[in-house]
XYZ file of N, CA, C and O in Angstrom:
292
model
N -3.125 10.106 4.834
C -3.293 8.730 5.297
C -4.720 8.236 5.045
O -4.906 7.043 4.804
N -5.816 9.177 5.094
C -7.028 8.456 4.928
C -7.205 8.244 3.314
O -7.955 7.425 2.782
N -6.472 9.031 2.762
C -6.728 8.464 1.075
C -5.933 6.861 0.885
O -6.291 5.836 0.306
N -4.913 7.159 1.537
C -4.370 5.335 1.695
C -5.420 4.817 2.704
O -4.763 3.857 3.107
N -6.275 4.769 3.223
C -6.738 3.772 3.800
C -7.511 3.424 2.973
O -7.700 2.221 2.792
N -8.486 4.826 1.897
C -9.442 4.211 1.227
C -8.938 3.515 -0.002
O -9.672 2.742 -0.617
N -7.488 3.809 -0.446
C -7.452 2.936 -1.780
C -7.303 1.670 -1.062
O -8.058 0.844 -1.576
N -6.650 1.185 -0.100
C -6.628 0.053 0.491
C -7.899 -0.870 0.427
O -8.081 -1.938 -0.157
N -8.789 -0.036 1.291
C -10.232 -0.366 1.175
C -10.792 -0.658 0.196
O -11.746 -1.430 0.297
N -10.370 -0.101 -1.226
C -11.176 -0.518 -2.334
C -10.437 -1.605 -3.231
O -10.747 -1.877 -4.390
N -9.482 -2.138 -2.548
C -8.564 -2.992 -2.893
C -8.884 -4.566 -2.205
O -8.955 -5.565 -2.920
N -9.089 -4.613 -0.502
C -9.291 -5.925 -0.403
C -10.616 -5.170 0.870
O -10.143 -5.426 1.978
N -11.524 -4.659 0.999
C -12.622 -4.005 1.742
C -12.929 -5.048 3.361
O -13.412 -4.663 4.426
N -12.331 -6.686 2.894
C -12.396 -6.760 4.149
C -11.410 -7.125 5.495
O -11.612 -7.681 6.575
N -10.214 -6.493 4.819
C -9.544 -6.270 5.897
C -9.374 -4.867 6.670
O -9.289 -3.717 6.238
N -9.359 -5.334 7.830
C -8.841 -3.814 8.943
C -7.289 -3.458 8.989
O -6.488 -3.833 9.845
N -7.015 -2.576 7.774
C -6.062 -1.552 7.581
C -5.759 -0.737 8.578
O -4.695 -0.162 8.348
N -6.306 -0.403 9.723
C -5.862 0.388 10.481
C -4.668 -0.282 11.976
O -3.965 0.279 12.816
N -4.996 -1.738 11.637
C -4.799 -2.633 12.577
C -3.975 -3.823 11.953
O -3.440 -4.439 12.874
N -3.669 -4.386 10.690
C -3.114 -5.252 10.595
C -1.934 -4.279 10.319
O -1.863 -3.157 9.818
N -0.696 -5.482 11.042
C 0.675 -5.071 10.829
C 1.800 -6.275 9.879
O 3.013 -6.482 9.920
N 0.821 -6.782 9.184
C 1.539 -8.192 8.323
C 0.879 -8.428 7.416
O 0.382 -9.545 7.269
N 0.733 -7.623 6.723
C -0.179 -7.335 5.395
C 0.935 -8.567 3.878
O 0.448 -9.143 2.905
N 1.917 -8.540 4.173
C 2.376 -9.199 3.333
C 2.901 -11.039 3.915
O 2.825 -12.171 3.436
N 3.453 -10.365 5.267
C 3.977 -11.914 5.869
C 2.482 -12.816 6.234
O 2.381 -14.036 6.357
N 1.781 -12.141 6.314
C 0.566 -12.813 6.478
C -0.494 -13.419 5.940
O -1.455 -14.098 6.302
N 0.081 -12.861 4.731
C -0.259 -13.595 2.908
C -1.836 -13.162 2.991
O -2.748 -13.876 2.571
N -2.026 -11.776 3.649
C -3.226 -10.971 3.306
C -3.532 -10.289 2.513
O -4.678 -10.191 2.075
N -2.126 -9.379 1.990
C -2.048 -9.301 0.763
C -1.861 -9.997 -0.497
O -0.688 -10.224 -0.199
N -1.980 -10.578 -1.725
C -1.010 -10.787 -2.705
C -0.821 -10.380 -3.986
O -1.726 -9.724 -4.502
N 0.072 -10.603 -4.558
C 0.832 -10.219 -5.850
C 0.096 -9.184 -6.596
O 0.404 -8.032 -6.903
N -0.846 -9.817 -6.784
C -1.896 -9.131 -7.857
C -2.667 -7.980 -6.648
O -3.065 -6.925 -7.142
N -2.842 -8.139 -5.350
C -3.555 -6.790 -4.473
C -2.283 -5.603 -4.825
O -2.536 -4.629 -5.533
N -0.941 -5.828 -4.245
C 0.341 -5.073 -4.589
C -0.030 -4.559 -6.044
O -0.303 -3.363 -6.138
N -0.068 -5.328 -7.165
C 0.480 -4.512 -7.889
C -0.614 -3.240 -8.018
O -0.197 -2.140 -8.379
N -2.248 -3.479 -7.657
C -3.078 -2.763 -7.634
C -3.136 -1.254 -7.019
O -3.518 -0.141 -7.381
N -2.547 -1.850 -5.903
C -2.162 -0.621 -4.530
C -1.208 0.132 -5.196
O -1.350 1.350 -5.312
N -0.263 -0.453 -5.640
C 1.071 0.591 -6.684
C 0.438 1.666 -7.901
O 0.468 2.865 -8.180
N -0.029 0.642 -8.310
C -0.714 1.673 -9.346
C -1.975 2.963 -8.776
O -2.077 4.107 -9.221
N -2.656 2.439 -7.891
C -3.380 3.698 -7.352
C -2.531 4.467 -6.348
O -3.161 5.360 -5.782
N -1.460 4.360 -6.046
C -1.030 5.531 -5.271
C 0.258 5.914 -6.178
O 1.122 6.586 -5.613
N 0.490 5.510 -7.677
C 1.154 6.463 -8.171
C 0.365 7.856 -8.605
O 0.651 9.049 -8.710
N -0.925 6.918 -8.816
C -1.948 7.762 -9.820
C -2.385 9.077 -8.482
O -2.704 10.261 -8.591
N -2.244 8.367 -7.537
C -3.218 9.162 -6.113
C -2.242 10.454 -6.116
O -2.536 11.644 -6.227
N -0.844 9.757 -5.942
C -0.132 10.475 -4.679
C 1.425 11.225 -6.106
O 2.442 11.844 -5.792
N 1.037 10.876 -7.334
C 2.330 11.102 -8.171
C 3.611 10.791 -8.292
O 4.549 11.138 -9.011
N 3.376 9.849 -7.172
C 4.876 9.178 -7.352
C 5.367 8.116 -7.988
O 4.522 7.280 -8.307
N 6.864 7.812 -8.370
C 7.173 7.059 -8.702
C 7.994 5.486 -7.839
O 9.049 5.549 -7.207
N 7.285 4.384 -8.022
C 6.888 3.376 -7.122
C 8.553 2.500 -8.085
O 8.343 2.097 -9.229
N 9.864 2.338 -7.545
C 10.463 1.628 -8.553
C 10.533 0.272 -7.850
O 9.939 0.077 -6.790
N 11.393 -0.816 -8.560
C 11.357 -2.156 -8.382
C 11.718 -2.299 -6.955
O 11.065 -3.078 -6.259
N 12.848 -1.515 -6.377
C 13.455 -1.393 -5.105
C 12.306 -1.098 -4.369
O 12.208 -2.101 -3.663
N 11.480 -0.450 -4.114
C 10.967 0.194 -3.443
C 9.691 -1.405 -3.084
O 9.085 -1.385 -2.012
N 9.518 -2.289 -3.807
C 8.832 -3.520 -3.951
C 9.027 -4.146 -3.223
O 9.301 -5.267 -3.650
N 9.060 -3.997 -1.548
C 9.970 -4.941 -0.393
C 8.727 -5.523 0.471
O 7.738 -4.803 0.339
N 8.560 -6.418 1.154
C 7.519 -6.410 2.207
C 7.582 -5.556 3.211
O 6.433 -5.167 3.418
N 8.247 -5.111 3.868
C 8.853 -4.234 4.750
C 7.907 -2.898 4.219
O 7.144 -2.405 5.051
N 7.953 -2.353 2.934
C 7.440 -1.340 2.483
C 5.298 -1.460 2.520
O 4.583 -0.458 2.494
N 4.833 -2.730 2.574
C 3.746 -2.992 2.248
C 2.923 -3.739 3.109
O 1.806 -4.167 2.815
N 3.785 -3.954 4.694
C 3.397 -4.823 5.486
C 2.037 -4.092 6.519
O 1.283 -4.679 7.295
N 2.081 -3.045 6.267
C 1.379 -1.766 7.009
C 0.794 -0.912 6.884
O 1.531 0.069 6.985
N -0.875 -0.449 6.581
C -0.325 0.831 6.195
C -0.070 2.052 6.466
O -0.335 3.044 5.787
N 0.821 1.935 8.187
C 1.701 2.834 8.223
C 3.096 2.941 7.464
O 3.513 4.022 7.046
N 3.810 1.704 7.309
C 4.617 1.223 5.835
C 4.816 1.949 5.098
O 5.781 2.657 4.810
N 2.993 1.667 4.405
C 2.876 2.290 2.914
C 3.152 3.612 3.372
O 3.925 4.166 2.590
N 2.869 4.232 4.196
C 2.561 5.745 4.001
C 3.866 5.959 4.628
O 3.298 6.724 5.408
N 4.695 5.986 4.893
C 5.739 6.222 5.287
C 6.334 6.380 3.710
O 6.514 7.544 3.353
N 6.639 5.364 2.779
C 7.153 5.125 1.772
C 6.503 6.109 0.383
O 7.060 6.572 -0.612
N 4.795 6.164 0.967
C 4.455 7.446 0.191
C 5.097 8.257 0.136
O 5.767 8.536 -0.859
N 5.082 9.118 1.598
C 5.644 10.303 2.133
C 6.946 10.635 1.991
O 7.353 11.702 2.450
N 8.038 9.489 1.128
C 9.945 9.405 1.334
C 9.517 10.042 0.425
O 9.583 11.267 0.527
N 8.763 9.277 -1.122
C 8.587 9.351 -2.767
C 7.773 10.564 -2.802
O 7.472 10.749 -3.982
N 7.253 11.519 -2.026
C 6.916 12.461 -2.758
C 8.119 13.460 -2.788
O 8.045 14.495 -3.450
């Protein structure tokens, strides 16, 4: 989890990841942060990130994310 916090961190540095729970409904994330975050935690974590897996539900958190890490490894 702390390697997802830091790619997070080096992705948008000033939000609090440990605490927001609406990372997507909250239009804190967007399009272009996602596709960033995908690509460093295939590279991080070896997994494969498919179109399905592209939900807000999956990205709203990042307990979310790491949940969705943790299915895909």
């Amino acid at each position: 989890m702390d390697e997802l916090l830091k790619i997070l961190q080096d992705v948008k540095p000033d939000v609090d990841f440990a605490s927001e729970k609406g990372l997507v409904d909250n239009a804190v994330l967007d399009s272009f942060d996602i596709v960033q975050i995908i690509q460093q935690l295939k590279d991080t974590f070896d997994i494969e990130i498919t179109p399905a897996d592209i939900v807000p539900e999956n990205f709203n958190s990042a307990e979310s994310l790491w949940a969705m890490v943790e299915r895909l490894q």
